[in-house]
Short mmCIF file of C-alpha atoms in Angstrom, two decimals:
data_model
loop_
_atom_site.label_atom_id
_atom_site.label_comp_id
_atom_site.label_asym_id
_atom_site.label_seq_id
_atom_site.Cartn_x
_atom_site.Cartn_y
_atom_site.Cartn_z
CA UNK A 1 102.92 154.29 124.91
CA UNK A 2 104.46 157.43 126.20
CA UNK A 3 102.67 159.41 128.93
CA UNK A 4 102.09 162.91 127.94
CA UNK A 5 102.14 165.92 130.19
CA UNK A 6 98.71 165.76 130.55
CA UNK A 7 98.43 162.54 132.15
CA UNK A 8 101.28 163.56 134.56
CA UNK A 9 99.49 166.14 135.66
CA UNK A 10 95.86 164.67 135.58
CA UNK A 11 95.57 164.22 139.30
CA UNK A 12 96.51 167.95 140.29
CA UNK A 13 93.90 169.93 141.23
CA UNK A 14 93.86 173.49 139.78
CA UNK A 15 94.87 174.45 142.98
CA UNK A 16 98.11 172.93 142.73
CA UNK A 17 98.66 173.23 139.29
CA UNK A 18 98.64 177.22 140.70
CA UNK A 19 100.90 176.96 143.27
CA UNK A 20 103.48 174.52 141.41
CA UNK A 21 103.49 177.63 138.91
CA UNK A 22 103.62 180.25 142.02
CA UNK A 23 106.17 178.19 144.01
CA UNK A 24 107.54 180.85 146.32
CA UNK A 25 111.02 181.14 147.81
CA UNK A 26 109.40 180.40 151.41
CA UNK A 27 107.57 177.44 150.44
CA UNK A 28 110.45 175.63 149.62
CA UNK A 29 113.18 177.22 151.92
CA UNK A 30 111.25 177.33 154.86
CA UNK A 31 108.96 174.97 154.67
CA UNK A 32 108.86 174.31 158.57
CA UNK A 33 109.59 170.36 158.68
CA UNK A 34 111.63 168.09 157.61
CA UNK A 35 111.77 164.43 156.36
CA UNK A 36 111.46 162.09 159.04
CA UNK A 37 114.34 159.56 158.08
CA UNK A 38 116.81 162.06 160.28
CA UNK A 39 116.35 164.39 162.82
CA UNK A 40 116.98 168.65 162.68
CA UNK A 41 118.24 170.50 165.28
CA UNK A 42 118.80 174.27 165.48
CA UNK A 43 121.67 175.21 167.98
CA UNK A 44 122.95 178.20 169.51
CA UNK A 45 126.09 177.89 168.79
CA UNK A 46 127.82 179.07 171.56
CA UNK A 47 126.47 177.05 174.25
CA UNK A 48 125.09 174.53 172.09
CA UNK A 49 121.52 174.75 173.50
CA UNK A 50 119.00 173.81 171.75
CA UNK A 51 116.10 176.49 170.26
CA UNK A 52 114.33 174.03 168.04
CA UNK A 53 114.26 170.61 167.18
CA UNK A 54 111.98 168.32 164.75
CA UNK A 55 109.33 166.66 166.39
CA UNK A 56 110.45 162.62 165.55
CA UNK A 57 113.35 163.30 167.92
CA UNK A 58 111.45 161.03 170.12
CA UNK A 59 111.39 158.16 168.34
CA UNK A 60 115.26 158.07 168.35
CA UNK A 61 115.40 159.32 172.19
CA UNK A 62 112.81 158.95 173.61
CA UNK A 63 111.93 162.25 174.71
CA UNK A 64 109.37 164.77 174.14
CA UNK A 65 110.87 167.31 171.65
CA UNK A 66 108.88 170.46 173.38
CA UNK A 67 110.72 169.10 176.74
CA UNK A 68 114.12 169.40 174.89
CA UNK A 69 113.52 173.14 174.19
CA UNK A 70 116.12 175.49 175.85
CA UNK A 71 118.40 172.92 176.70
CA UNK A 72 121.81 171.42 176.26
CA UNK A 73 122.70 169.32 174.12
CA UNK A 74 124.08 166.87 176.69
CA UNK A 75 120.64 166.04 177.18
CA UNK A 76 121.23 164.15 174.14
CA UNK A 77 124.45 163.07 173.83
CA UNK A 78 127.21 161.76 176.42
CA UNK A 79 130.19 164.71 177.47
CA UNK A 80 132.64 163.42 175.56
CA UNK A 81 131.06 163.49 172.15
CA UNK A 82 129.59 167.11 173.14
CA UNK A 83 133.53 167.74 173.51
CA UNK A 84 133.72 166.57 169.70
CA UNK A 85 131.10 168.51 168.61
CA UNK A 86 133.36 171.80 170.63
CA UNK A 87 136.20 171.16 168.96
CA UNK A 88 134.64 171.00 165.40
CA UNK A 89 132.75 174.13 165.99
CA UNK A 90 136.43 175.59 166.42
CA UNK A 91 137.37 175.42 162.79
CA UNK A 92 136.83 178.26 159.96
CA UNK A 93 134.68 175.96 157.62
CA UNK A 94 132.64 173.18 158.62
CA UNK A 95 132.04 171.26 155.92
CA UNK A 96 135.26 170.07 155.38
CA UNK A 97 135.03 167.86 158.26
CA UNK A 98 131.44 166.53 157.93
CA UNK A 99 130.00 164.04 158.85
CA UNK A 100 130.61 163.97 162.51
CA UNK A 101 129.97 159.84 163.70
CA UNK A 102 128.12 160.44 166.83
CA UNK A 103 126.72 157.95 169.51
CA UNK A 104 124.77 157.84 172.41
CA UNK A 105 123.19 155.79 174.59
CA UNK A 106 119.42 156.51 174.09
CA UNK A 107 116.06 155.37 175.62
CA UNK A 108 113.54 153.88 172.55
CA UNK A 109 109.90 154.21 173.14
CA UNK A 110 110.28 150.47 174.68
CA UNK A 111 111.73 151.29 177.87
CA UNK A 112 115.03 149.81 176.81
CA UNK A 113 118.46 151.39 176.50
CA UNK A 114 120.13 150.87 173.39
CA UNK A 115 123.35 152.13 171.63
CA UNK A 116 122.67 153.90 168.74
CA UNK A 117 125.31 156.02 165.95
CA UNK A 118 124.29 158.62 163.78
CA UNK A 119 125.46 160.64 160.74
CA UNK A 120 126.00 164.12 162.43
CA UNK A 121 126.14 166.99 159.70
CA UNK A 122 126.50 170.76 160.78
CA UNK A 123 125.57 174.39 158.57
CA UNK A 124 126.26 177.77 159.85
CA UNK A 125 123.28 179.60 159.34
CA UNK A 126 122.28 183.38 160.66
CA UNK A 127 119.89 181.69 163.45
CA UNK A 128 122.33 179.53 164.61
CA UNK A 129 123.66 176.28 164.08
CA UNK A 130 121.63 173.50 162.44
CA UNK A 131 122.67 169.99 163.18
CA UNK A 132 121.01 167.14 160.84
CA UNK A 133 121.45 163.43 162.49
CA UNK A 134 120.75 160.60 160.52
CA UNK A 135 120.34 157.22 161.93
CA UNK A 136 123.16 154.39 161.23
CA UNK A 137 122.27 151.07 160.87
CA UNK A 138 123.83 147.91 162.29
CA UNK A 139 126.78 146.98 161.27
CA UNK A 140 126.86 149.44 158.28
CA UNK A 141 130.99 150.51 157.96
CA UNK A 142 132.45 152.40 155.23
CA UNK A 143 134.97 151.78 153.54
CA UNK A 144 136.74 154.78 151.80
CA UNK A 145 138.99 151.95 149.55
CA UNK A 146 135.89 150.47 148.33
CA UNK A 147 134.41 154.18 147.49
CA UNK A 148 137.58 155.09 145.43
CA UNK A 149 137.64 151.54 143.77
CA UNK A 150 134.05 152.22 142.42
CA UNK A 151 134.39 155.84 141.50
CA UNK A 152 137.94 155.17 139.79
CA UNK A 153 136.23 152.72 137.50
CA UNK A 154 132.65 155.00 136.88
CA UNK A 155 135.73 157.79 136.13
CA UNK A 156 137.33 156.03 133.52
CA UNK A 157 134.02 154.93 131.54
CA UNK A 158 133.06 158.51 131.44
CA UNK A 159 136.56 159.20 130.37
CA UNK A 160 136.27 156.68 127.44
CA UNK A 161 132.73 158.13 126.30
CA UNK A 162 132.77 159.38 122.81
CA UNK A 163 130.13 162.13 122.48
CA UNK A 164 128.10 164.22 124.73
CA UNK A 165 125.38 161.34 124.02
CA UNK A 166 127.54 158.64 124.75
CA UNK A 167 128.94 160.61 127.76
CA UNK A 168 125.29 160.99 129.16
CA UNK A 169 124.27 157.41 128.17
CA UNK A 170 127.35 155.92 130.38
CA UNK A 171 126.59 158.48 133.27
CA UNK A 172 122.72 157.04 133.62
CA UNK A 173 123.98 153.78 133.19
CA UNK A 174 127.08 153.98 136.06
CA UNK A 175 124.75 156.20 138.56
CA UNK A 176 121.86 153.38 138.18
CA UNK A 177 124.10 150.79 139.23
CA UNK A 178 126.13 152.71 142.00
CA UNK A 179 122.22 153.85 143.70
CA UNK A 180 120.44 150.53 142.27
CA UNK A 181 116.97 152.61 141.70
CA UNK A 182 114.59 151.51 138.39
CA UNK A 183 114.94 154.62 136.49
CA UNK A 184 117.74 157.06 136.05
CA UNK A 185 117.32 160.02 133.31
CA UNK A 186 119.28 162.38 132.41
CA UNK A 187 116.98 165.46 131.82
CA UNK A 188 118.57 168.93 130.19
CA UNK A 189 117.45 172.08 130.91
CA UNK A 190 116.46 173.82 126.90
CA UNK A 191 116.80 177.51 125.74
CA UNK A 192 113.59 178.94 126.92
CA UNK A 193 113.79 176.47 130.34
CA UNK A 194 111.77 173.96 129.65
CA UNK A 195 113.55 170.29 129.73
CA UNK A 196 113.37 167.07 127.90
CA UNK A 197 114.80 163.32 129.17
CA UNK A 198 117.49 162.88 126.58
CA UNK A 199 119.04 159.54 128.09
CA UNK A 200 117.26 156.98 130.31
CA UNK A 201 118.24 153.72 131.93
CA UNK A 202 115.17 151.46 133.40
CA UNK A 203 113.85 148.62 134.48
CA UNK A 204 112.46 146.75 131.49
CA UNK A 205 108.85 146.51 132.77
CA UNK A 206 108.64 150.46 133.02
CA UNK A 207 107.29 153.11 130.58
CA UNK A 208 109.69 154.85 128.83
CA UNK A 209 110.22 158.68 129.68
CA UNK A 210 112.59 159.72 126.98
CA UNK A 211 112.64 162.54 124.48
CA UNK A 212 109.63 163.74 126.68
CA UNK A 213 109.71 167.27 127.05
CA UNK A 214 108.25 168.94 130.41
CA UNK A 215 107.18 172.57 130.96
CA UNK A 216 109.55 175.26 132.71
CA UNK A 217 106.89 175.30 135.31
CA UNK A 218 107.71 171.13 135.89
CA UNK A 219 110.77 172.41 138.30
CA UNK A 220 110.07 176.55 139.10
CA UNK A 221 112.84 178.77 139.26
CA UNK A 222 113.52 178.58 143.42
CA UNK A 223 114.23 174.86 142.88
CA UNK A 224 116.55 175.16 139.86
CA UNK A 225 118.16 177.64 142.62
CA UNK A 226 118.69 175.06 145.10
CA UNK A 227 119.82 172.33 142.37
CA UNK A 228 122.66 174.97 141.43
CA UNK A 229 122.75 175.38 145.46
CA UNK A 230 123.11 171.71 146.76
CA UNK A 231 124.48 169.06 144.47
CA UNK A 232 121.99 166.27 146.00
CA UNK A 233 118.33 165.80 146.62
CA UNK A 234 117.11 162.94 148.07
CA UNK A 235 113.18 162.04 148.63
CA UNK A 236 113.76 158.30 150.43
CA UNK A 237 109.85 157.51 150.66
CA UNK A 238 107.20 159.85 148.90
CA UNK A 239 104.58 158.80 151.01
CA UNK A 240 106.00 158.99 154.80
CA UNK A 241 104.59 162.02 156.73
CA UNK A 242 107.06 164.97 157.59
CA UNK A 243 108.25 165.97 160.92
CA UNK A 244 106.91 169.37 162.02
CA UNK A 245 110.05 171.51 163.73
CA UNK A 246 108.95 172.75 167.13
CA UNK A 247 110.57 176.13 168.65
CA UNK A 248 110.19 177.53 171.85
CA UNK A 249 108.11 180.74 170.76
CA UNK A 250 107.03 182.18 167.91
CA UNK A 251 110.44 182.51 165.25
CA UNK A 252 110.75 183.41 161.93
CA UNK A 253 110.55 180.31 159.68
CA UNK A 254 114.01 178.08 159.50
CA UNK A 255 115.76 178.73 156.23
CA UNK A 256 116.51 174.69 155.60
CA UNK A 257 117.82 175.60 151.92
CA UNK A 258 121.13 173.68 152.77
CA UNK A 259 119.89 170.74 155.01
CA UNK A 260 119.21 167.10 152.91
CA UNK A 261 116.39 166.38 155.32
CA UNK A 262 114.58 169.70 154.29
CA UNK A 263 110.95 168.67 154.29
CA UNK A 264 109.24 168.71 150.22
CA UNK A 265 106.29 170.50 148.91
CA UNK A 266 103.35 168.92 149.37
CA UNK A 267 102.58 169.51 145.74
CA UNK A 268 105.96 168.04 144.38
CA UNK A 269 104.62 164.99 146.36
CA UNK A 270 101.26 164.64 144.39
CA UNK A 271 102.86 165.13 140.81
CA UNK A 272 105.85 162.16 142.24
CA UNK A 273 102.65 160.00 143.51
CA UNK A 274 100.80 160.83 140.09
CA UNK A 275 103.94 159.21 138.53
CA UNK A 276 103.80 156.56 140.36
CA UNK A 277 106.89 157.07 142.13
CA UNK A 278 108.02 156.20 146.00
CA UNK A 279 111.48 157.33 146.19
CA UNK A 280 113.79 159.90 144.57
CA UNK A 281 117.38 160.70 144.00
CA UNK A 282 117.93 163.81 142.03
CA UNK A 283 121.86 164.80 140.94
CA UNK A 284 122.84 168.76 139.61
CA UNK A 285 124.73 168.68 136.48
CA UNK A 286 126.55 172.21 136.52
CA UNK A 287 127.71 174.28 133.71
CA UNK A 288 129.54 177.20 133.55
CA UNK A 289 127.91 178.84 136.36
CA UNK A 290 124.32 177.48 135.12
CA UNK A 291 122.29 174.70 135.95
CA UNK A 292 122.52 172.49 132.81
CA UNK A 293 120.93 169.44 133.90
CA UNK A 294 119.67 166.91 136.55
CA UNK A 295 120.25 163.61 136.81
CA UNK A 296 116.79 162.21 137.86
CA UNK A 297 116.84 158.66 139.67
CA UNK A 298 113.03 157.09 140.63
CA UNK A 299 112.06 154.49 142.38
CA UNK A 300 108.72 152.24 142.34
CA UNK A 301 109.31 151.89 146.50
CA UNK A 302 111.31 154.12 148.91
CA UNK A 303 114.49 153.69 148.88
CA UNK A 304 117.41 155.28 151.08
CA UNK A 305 120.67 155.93 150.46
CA UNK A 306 123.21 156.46 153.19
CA UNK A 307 125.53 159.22 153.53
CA UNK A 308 129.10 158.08 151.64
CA UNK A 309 126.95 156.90 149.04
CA UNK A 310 124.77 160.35 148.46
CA UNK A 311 128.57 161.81 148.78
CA UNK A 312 129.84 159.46 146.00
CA UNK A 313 127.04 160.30 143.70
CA UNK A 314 127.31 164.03 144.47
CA UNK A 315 131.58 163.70 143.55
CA UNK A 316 130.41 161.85 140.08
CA UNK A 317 127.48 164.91 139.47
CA UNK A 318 130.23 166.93 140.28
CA UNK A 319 133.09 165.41 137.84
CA UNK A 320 130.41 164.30 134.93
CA UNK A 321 129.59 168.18 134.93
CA UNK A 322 133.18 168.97 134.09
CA UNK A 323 133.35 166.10 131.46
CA UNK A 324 130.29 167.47 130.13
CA UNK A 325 131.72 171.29 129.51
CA UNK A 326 134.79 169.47 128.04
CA UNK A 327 132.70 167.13 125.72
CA UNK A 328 130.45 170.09 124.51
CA UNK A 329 133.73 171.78 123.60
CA UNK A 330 134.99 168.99 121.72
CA UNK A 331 132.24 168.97 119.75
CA UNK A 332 131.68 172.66 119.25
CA UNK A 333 135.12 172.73 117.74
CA UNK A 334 134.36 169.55 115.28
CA UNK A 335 130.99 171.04 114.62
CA UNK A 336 133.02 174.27 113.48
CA UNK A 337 135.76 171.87 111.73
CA UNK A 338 132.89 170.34 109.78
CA UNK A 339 131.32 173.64 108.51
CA UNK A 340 134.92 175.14 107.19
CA UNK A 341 134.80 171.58 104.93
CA UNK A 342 131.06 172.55 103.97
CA UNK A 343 131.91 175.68 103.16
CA UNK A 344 134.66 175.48 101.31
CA UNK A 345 132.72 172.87 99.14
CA UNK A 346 129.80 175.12 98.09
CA UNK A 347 132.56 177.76 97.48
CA UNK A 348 134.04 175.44 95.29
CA UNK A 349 130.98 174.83 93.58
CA UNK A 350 129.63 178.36 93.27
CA UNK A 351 132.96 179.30 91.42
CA UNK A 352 132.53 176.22 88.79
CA UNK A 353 128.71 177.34 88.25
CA UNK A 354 128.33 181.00 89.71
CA UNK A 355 125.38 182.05 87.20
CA UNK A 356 123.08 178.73 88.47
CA UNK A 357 123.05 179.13 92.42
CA UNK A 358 119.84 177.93 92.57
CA UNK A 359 121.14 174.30 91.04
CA UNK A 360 124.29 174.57 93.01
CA UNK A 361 122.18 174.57 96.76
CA UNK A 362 119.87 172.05 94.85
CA UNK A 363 122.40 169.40 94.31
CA UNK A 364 124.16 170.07 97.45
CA UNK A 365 121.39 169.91 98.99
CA UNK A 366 122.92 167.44 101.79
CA UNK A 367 125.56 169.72 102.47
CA UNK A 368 123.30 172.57 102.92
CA UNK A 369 121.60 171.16 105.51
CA UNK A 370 124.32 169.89 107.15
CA UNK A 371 125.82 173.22 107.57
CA UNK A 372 123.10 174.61 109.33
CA UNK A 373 121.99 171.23 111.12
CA UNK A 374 118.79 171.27 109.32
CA UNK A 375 116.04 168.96 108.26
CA UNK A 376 114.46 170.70 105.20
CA UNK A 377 115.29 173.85 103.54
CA UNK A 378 113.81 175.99 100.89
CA UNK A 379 115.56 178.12 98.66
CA UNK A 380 113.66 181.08 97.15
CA UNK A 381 115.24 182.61 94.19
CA UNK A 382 113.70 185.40 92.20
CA UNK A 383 110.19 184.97 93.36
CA UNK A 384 111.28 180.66 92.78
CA UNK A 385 111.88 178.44 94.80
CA UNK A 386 113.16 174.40 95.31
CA UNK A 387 112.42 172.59 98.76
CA UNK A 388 115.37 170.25 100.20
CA UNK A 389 114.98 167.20 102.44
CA UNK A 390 111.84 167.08 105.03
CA UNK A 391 109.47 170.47 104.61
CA UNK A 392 105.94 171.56 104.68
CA UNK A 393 104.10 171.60 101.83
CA UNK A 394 104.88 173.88 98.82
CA UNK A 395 101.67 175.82 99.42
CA UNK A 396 102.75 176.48 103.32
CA UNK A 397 105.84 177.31 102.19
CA UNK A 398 104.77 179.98 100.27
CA UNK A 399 102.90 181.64 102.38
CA UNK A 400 105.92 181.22 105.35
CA UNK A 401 108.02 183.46 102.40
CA UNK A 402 105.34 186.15 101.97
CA UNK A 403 105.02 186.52 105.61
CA UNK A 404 108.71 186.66 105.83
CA UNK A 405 108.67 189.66 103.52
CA UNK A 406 106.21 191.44 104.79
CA UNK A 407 107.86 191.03 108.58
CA UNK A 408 110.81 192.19 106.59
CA UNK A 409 108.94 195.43 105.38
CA UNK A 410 107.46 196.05 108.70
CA UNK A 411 111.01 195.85 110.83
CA UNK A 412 112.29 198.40 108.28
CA UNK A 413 109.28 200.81 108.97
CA UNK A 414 109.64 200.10 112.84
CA UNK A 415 112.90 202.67 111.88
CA UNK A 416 115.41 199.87 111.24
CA UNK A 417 118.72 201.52 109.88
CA UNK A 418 118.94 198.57 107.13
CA UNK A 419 117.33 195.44 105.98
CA UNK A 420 116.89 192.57 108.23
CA UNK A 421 118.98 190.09 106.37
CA UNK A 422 118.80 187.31 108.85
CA UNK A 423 115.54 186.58 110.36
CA UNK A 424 115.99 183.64 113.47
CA UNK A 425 113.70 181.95 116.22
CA UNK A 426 113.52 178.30 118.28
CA UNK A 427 109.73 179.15 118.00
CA UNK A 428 108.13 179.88 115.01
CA UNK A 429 104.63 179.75 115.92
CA UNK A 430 104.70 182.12 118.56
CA UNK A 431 105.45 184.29 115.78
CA UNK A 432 103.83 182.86 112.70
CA UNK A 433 100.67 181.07 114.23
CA UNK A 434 100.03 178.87 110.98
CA UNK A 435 103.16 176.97 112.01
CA UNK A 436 101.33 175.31 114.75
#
């Protein structure tokens, strides 16, 4: 059995239920920590000393974070990879040469020495420059052969996918193997913002999620802005505590909006722990200058993915997005292929039987229906009418025609120039309340 939106959000308090409604700008921007899989700094970037710093930095190093306030960054790491870090900071754009390997030799909470390598990525902000360091692990190499072998096979199934179904089908299935968590959905943004799981790959022992529709409210309008924003969100353990970010005196709060290690809203946590969820992966699916989709990956435990993987993921969000423009136009121009054909068939038939139109639709009815991409129609001639394929009741009909008229009567004494002759809407009932 399906859970419904209500069970999702069961566990929320009102309060939260509020704020995931209210979700400010601030909130999720700024939320003053970050994850505590990595480590944030804030430089200035001139002399590369530091003004604030996330609070785990001592589990990597050792020290204090407050006593790393106001100074250099060689407190951290040895001259020569500060020089590395100078000679990056020369070039116009850096993000065309992150990540940055960096090592030092660093004191653990043990008393021991011990090399350690991290993931260095930098962002140009207006308060300086914000360095995010992510731990390596032993003996982890990459291997940009084995990265291009992968994607050049996920590439060429997407290539080979049929329809914008099939494309999205192949998509879940490629990212759930290339990030190995239990679920991956594919979940489109509709009309009116709302969005519903159209494909889903899982674990066999899960729940199913798809065809579920969610509320626009589900993901407010400053997150869709950072999915259009950053290609990849990751959430490696829901449950782990965030790392505050400590500053030397009172500043304004940190605009994180570009960092991966940004800390999460507390109340995106509860609804991910309502689910049952310990780990997250979420993929932007961009189209035409709008977020169209996500590609939503969950995970029973946490789960962490390293850098070149996030940045093979975020390459196949980037190329499915393209495929998925190029798919939708393929079809559109079928779709438009297929109503010429329809067309010209009713034509056909209305010039063989012009004085029976009624009988015509009637025994086209198929047709009909396919030309509009309908599931039931009714056709009301001279105060008459036949129902075609899957409708409400001839009784509810009726009374859906008489309201039609007499909306049509009242848009014409609103001071319409002429007739309403086509009356449209995704959502009747907001309109028509019997069609609840």
């Amino acid at each position: 059995m399906k859970p419904s939106i209500a069970t999702l959000f069961s566990h929320l308090t009102p309060s939260a239920l509020s704020a995931l409604e209210d979700c400010n700008e601030q909130s999720l921007y700024a939320p003053g920590y970050v994850q505590n899989y990595g480590m944030l700094l804030l430089l200035e970037e001139a002399t590369l000393r530091i003004l604030q710093v996330s609070e785990n930095v001592e589990s990597w190093f050792g020290t204090p974070a407050e006593s790393l306030l106001n100074q250099p960054l060689q407190r951290l790491f040895l001259p020569e990879q500060v020089q590395k870090i100078t000679e990056l900071l020369k070039q116009p754009s850096l993000e065309v040469h992150n990540p940055l390997e960096l090592e030092t030799q660093s004191s653990v909470p043990s008393g021991r020495s011990a090399a350690q390598s991290f993931t260095g990525v930098f962002h140009r902000t207006g308060a300086g420059l914000l360095l995010e360091l992510e731990p390596q692990s032993p003996g982890m190499v990459f291997s940009p052969l084995l990265v291009y072998q992968r994607l050049q096979a996920t590439i060429a199934n997407l290539r080979r996918a049929t329809s914008l179904s099939h494309l999205a089908q192949v998509l879940a299935r490629e990212v759930k193997a290339l990030t190995g968590f239990d679920r991956v959905m594919i979940y489109r943004f509709e009309a009116d913002e709302h969005g519903v799981v159209i494909v889903e790959e899982k674990e066999s022992h899960l729940e199913s999620f798809l065809g579920l529709h969610f509320p626009a409210t589900d993901i407010p309008v400053p997150s869709r802005q950072l999915f259009y924003r950053n290609w990849v969100r990751q959430i490696p353990d829901v449950n782990a505590p965030p790392a505050r970010l400590i500053a030397a005196v009172d500043t304004p709060p940190l605009d994180l909006s570009s960092c991966v290690l940004r800390g999460v809203s507390p109340y995106h946590i509860e609804y991910l722990q309502n689910m049952g969820v310990a780990g997250t992966l979420t993929l932007s699916l961009i189209d035409d200058q709008r977020l169209w989709g996500l590609i939503a990956c969950h995970h029973s435990t946490p789960r962490f993915l390293d850098y070149s993987t996030r940045k093979t993921c975020e390459f196949l969000g980037q190329f499915a997005s393209i495929e998925l423009v190029n798919q939708q136009e393929r079809e559109l121009k079928g779709y438009r292929t297929q109503v010429k054909v329809i067309q010209d068939r009713l034509q056909q038939a209305f010039i063989k039987d012009f004085n029976f139109i009624e009988q015509v639709l009637t025994r086209n009815g198929n047709q009909l229906l396919k030309l509009v991409h309908a599931q039931g129609a009714a056709i009301v001639l001279g105060g008459q009418f036949r129902l075609v394929g899957q409708t409400p009741s001839a009784a509810e009909v009726q009374d859906l025609v008489t309201w039609l008229m007499k909306h049509q009567t009242e848009h014409q004494s609103d001071g319409a120039a002429k007739p309403e002759r086509v009356f449209a809407t995704s959502t009747l009932s907001q309109v028509y309340p019997p069609a609840k």
